[in-house]
Coordinates of C-alpha atoms in Angstrom, one line a residue:
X27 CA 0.0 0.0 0.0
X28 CA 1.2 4.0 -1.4
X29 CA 2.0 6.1 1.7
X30 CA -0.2 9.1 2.0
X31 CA 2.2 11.5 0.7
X32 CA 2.8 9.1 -2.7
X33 CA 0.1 10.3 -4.8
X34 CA -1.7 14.1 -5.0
X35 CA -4.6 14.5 -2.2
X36 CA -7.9 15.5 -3.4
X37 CA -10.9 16.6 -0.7
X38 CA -14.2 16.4 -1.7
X39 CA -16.2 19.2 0.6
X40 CA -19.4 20.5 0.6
X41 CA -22.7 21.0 2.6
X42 CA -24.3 18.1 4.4
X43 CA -26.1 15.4 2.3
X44 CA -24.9 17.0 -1.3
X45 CA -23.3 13.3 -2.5
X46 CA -19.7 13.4 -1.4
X47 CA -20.0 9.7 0.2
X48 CA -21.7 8.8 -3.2
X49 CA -18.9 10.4 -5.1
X50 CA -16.4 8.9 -3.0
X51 CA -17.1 5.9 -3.7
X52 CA -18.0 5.8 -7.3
X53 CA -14.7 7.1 -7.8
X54 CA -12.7 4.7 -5.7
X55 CA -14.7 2.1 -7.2
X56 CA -16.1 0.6 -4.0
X57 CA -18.1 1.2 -0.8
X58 CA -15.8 2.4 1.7
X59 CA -18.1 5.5 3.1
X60 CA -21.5 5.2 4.6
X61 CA -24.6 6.4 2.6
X62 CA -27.6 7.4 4.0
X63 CA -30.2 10.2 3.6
X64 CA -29.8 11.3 6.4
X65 CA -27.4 14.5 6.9
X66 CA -24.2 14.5 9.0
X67 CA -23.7 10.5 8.7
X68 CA -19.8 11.3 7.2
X69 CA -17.7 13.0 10.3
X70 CA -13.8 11.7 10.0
X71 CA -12.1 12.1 7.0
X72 CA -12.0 9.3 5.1
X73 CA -8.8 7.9 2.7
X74 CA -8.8 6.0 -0.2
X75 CA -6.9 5.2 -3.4
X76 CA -9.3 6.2 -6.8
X77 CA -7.4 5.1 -9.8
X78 CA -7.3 7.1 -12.6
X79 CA -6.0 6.6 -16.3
X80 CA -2.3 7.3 -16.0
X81 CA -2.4 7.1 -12.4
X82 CA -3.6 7.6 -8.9
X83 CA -4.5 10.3 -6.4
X84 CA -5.7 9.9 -2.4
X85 CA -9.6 10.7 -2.4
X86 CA -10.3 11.9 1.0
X87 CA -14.3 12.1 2.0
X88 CA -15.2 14.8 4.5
X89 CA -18.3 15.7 6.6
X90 CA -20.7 18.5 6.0
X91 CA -19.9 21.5 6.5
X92 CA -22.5 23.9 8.7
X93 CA -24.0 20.7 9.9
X94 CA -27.8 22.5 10.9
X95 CA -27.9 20.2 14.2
X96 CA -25.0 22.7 15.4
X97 CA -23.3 21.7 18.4
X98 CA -19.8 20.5 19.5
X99 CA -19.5 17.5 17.1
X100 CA -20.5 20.0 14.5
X101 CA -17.5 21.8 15.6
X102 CA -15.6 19.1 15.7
X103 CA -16.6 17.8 11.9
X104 CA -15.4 21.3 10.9
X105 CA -12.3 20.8 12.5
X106 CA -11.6 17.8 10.4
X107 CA -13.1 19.2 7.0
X108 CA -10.7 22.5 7.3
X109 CA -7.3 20.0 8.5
X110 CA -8.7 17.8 5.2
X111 CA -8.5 21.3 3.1
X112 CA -5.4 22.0 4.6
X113 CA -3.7 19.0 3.3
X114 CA -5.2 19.1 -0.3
X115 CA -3.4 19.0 -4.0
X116 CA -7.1 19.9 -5.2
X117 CA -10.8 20.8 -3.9
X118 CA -14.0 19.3 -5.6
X119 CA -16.7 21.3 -4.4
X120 CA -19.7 19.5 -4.6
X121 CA -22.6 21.0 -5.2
X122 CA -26.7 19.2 -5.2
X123 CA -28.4 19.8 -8.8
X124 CA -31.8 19.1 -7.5
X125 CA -31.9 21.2 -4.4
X126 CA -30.4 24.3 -6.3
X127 CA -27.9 27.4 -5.0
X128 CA -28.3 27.7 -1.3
X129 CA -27.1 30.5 1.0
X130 CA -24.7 27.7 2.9
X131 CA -23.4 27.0 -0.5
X132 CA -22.2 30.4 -1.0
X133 CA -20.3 30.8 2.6
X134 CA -18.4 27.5 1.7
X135 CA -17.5 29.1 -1.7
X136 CA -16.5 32.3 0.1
X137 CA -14.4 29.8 2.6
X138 CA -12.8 27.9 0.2
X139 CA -11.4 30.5 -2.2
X140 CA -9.6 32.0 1.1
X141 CA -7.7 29.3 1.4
X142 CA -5.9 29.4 -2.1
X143 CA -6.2 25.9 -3.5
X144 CA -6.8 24.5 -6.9
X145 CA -10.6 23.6 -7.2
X146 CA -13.3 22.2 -9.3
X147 CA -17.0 23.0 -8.7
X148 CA -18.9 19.4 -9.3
X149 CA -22.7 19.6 -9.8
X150 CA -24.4 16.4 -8.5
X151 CA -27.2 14.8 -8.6
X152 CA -28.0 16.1 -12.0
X153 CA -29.2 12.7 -13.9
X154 CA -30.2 13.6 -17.6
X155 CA -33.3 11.5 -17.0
X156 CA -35.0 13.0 -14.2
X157 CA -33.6 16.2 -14.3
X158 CA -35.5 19.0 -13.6
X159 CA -32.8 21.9 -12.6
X160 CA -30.5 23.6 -14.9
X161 CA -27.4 23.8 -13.1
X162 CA -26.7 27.8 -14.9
X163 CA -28.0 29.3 -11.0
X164 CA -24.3 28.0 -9.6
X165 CA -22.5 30.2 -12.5
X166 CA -23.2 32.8 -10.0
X167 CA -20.5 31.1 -7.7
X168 CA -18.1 32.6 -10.2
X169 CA -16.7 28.6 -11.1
X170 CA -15.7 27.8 -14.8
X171 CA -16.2 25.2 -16.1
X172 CA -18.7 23.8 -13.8
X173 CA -18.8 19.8 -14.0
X174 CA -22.5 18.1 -13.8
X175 CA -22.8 14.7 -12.5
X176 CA -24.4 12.4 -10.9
X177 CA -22.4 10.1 -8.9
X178 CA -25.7 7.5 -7.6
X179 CA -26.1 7.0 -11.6
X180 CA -22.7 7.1 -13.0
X181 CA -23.2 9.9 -15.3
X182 CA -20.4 12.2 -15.8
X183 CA -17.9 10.6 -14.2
X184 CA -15.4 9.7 -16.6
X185 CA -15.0 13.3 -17.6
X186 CA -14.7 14.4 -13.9
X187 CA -11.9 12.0 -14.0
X188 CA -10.6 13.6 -17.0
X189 CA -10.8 17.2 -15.4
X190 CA -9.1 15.4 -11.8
X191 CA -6.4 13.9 -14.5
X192 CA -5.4 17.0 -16.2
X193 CA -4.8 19.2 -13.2
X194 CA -1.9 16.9 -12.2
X195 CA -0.5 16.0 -15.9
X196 CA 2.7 17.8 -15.1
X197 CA 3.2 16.0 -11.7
X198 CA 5.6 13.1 -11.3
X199 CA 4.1 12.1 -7.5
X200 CA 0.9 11.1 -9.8
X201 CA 2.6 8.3 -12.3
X202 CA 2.5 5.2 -10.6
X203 CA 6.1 3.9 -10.6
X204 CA 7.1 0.5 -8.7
X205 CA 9.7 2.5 -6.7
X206 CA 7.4 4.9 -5.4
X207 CA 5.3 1.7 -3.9
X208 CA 6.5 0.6 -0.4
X209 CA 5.1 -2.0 1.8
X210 CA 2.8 -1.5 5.1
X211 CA 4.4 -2.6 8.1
X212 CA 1.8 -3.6 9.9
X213 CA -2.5 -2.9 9.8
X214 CA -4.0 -2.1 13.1
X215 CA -7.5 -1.9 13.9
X216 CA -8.3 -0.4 16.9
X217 CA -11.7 -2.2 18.3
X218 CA -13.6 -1.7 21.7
X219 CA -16.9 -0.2 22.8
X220 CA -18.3 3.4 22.5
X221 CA -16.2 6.2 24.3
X222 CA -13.4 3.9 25.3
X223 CA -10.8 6.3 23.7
X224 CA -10.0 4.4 19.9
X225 CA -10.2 7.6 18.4
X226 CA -8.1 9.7 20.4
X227 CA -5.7 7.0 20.6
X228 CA -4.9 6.9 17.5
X229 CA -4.5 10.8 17.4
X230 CA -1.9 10.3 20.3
X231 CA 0.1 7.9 18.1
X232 CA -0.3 10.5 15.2
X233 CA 0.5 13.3 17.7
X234 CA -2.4 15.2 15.5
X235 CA -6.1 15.4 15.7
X236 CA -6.3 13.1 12.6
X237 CA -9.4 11.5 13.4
X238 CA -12.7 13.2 14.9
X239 CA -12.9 12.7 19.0
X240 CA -16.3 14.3 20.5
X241 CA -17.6 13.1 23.6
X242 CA -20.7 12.0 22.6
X243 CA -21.1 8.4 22.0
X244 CA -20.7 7.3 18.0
X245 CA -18.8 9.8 16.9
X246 CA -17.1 7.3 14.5
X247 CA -19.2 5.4 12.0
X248 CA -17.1 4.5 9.0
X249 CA -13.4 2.6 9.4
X250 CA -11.3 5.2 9.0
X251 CA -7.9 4.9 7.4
X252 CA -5.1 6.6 8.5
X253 CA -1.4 6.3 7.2
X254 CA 1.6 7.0 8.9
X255 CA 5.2 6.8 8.4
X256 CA 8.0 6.2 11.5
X257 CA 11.2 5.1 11.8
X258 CA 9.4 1.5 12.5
X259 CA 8.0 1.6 9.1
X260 CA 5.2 2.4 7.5
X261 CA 1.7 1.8 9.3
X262 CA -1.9 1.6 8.4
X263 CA -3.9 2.6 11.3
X264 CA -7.8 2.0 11.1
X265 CA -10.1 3.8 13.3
X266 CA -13.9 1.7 14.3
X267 CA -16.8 2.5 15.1
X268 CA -17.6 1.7 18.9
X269 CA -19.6 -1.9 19.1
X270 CA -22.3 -2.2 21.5
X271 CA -24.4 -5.2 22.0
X272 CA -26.7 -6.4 19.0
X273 CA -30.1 -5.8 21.2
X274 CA -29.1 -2.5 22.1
X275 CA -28.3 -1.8 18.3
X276 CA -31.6 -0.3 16.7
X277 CA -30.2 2.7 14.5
X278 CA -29.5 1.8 11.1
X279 CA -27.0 3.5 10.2
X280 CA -25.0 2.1 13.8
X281 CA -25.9 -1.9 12.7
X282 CA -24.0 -0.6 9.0
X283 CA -21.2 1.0 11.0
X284 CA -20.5 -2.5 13.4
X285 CA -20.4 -4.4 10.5
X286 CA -17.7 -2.5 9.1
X287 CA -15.8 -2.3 12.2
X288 CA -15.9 -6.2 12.3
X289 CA -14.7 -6.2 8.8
X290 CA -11.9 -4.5 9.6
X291 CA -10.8 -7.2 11.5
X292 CA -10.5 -9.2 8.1
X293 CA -8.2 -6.8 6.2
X294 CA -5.6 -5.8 9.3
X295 CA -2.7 -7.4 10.6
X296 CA -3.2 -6.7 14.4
X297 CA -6.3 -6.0 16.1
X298 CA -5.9 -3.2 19.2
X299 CA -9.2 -4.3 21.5
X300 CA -9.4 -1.1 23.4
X301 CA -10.5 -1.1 27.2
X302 CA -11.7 1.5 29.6
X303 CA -9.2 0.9 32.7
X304 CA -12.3 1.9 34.9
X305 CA -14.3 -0.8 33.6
X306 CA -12.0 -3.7 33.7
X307 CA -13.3 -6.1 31.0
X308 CA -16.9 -6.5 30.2
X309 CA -18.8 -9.0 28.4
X310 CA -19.0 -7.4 25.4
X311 CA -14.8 -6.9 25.0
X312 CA -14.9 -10.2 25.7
X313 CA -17.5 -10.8 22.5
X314 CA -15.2 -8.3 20.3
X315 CA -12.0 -10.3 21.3
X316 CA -13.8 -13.6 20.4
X317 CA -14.4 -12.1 16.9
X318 CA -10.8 -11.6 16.7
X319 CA -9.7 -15.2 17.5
X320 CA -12.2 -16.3 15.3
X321 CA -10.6 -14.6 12.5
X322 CA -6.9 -15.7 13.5
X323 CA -6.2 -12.2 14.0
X324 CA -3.2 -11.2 15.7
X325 CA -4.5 -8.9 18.9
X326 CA -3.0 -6.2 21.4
X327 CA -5.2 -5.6 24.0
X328 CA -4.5 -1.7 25.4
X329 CA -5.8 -0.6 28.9
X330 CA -6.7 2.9 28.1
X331 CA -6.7 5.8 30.5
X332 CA -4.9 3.9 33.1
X333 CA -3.6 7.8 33.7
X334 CA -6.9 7.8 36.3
X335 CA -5.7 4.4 38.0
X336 CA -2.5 4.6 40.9
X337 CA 0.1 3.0 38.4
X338 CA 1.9 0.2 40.1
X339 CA 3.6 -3.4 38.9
X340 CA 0.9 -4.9 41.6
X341 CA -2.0 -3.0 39.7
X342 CA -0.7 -4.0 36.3
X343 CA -0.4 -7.9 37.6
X344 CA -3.9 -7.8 39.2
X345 CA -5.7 -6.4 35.9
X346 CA -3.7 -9.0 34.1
X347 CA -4.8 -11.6 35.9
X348 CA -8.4 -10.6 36.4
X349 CA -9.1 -10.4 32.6
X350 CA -7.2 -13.4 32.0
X351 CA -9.7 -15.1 34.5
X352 CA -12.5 -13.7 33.0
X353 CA -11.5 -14.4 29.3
X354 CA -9.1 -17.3 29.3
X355 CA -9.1 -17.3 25.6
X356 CA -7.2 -14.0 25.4
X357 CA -4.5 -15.3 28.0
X358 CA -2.1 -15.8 24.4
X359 CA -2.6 -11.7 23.9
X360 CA -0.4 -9.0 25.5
X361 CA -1.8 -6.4 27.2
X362 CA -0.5 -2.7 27.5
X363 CA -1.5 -0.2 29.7
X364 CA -2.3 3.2 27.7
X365 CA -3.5 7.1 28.4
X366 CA -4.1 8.6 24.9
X367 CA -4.7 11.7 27.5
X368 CA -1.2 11.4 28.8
X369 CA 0.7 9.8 25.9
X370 CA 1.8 6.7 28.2
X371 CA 2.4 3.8 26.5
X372 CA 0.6 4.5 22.9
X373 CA 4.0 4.6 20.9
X374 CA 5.0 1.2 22.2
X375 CA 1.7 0.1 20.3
X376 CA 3.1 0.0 16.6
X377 CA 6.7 -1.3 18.1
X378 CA 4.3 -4.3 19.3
X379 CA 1.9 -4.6 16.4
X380 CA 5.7 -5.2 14.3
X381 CA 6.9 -7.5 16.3
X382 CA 3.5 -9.5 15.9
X383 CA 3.3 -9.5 12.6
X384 CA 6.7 -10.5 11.6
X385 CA 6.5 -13.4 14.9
X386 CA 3.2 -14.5 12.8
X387 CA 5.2 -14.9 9.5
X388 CA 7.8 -16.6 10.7
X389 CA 8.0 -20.6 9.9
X390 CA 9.8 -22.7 12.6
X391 CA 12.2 -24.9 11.3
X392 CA 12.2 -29.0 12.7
X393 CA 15.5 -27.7 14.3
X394 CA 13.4 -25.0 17.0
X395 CA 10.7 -27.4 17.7
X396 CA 12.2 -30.5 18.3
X397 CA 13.8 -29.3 21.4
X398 CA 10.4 -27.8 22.6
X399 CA 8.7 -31.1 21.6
X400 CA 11.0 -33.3 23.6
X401 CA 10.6 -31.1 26.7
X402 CA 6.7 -30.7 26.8
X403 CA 6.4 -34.6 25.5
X404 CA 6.8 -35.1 29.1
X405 CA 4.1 -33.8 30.5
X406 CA 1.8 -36.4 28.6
X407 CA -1.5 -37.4 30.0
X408 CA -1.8 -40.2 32.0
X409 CA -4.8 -43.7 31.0
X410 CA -4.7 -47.2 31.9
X411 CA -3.0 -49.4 30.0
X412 CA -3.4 -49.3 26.2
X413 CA -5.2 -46.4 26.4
X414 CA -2.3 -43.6 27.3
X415 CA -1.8 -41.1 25.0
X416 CA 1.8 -41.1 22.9
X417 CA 3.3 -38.5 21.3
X418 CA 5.1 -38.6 18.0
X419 CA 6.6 -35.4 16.5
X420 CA 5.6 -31.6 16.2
X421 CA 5.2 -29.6 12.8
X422 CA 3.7 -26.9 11.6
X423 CA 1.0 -26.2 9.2
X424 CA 1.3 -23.9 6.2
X425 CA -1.5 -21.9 6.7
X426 CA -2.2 -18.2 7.1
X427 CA -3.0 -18.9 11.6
X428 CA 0.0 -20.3 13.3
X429 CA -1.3 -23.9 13.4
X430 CA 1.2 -26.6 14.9
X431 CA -0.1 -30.5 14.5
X432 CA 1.0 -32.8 17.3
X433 CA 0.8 -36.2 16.1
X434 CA -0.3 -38.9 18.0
X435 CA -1.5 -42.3 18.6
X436 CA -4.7 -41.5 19.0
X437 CA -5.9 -37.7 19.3
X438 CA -9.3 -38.9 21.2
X439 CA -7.4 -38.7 24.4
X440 CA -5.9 -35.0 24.1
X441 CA -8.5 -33.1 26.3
X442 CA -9.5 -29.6 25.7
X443 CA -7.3 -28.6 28.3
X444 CA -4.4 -30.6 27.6
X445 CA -4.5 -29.0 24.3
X446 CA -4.3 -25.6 25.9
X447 CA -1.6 -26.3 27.9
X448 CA 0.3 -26.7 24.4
X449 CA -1.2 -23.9 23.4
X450 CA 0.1 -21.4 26.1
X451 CA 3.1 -23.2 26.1
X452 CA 4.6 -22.9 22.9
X453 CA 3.0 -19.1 22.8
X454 CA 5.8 -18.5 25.6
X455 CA 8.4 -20.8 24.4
X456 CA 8.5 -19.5 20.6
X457 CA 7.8 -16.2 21.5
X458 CA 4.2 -15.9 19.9
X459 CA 2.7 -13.2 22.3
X460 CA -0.6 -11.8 20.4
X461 CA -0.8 -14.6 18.3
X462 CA -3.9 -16.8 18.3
X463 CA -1.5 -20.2 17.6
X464 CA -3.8 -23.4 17.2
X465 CA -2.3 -26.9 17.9
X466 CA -4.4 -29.7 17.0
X467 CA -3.4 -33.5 17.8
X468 CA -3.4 -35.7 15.3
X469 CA -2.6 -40.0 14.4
X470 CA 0.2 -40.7 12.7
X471 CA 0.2 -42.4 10.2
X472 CA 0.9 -46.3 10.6
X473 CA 2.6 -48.6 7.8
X474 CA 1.6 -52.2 7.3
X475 CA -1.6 -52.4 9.3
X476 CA -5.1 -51.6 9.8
X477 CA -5.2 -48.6 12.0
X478 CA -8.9 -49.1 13.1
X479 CA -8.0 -52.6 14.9
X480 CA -5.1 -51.5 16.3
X481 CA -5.2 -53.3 19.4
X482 CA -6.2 -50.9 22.5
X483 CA -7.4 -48.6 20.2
X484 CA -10.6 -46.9 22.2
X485 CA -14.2 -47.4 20.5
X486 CA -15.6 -44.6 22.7
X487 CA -15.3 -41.2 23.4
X488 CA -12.0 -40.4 25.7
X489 CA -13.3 -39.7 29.1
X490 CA -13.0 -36.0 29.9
X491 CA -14.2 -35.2 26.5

């Protein structure tokens, strides 16, 4: 994936509910920003790749501006839109064909030519069919030429792309080169429940309000991605919308935004499950650290604003311990304790989320797990005779999840929880902190004879089971 400074930037901006989600998308080529009919549903800025003929630019999708519903997320929306502006190669003004010229339309014209930068005034919503504005009223706005489109129908678009194309013909960050092209380090999505701080900690890694923080609770509604470069590498950092229970879930537009948030899971590296230090873990972090494991997903779990708990080793053990307790399935992840307020902690997060997903890469020669087979062999099960469980060999899979076999006489008589005690144990032994390993026990294969009468082979169920 480009860094954010590989290609030109280009900000769509405009009044609430004009198109510029529809836009976005059309011209990235797929859904990555909510649309709704209802106003104000875009607040972060929102980054994505559109391609273009003879190259590529970074869209970015912004919120309304002079939201009617006023208040401090409004405030905080045009916080992001005029950051967004800030950071532009190029403006498309969007303008909505059916509603006509409006007063707002005007201020934002007036707004935008202060700050200086390159623009294009796009007409939406202005389908040939069912047209029944002319869009000559925006000439008044003083913009030539003035582009009509309509981005829910396709119409237009290819000579917006044209107009987009030519205003950076002379620029070599456009062409698309293999050198310019660098890898991501690592993907993190940053997970948790409403107003547990996901937002502002990924500002405190930025050390920039890059992402909209508001105290009111779903501030966030699309995954936002954000791109940063360090001396670590280069990261993509994706920002969720706050999950809360499915029968508390009755908006909409908040049942779209947690299915995103849980598809994020799907295209990142690491997952960050973000905790209130306050609340210790609850049932649902437990359900959104399930999903991870579910998807094989490597996981940092940060204690955020443990600024507002006495900081101590003893304090750190005891909240270790207790959500271990509580979810034993997350005992393989490492857990960091955070203040986005304070900056504690949060740049040891992509230093982690690194060293995760290069530990989750890596493929263990017979050489590194022989010696770790030989020890924990010892530690085999007990049965009557006939029936004791024997172990073989360890290897490991070749799939995308860490998955080691352990292979067996018979792998009825590997309990649950003598399976997890191979689980933890190579986690610690081959360094695999974060990584949901899975060992599964299985026979070997015999030459020369019927396996299923093998004599003492079991006919039932292993006791236990």
């Amino acid at each position: 994936m480009d860094s954010i400074q590989s290609h030109p930037i280009i900000t769509i901006v405009g009044r609430p509910n004009v198109g510029k989600s529809t836009l976005f998308n059309r011209l990235v080529g797929q859904r990555r920003s909510i649309v709704h009919d209802r106003p104000g549903i875009t607040r972060d800025r929102i980054f994505a790749l559109a391609p273009l003929q003879k190259g590529q630019v970074w869209l970015v999708d912004t919120g309304g501006l002079g939201n009617p519903e006023g208040g401090a997320l409004a405030d905080v929306v045009n916080q992001q839109v005029d950051q967004a502006v800030e950071e532009a190669n190029l403006l498309l003004f969007l303008l909505d064909g059916r509603e006509g010229l409006t007063a707002l339309d005007e201020e934002i014209a007036a707004y935008l030519r202060k700050r200086g930068k390159p623009m294009l005034a796009v007409v939406n919503k202005m389908d040939p069919a069912a047209r029944k504005t002319s869009s000559e009223e925006f000439f008044k706005l003083g913009f030539d030429p003035l582009l009509e489109v309509s981005a829910e129908h396709n119409s237009g678009i290819d000579a917006l792309r044209e107009s987009i194309e030519s205003q950076f013909s002379s620029n070599p960050a456009f062409e698309i080169s293999a050198a310019e092209r660098r890898n991501v380090t690592a993907s993190l999505a940053f997970l948790g429940r409403p107003n547990v701080g996901k937002s502002s900690l990924i500002n405190a890694i930025l050390k920039e309000p890059r992402v909209a923080v508001s105290d009111a609770p779903g501030t966030t509604r699309d995954v936002v991605d954000t791109f940063l470069e360090t001396g670590e590498g280069t990261f993509t950092l994706l920002d969720t919308a706050g999950l809360r229970r499915k029968t508390k879930v009755t908006d909409e537009i908040e049942a779209v935004s947690a299915i995103r948030a849980l598809r994020a899971i799907g295209r990142c590296d690491v997952a960050v499950l973000v905790l209130d230090a306050a609340d210790q873990m609850t049932t649902q972090d437990e359900r959104i650290g399930g999903a991870v494991v579910e998807q094989g997903c490597g996981l940092l779990v940060a204690a955020n604003k443990w600024d507002l708990v006495k900081d101590s080793e003893s304090s750190r053990h005891e909240f270790r311990e207790e959500l271990y307790e509580k979810a034993p399935f997350l005992r393989f992840a490492a857990v960091r304790f955070v203040s986005a307020k304070t900056g504690l902690g949060v740049q040891s997060i992509l230093k982690d989320a690194k060293r995760i997903r290069e530990r989750k890469a890596k493929i263990f020669t017979p050489q590194e797990l022989d010696p770790e087979f030989d020890d924990l062999a010892q530690y085999s099960p007990g049965g009557k005779a006939g029936y004791k469980l024997r172990l073989h060999s360890l290897t490991q899979a070749q799939e995308r999840l860490p998955t080691f076999f352990v292979w067996c006489n018979d792998p009825r008589w590997a309990t649950p929880e003598y399976e997890r005690f191979w689980e933890n144990e190579l986690t610690l032994r081959l360094k695999l902190e974060g990584i949901p390993i899975r060992v599964i026990f299985r026979r070997k294969p015999t030459r020369g004879r019927n396996v299923s009468s093998a004599k003492g082979r079991p006919r039932t169920k292993a006791p236990g089971r």
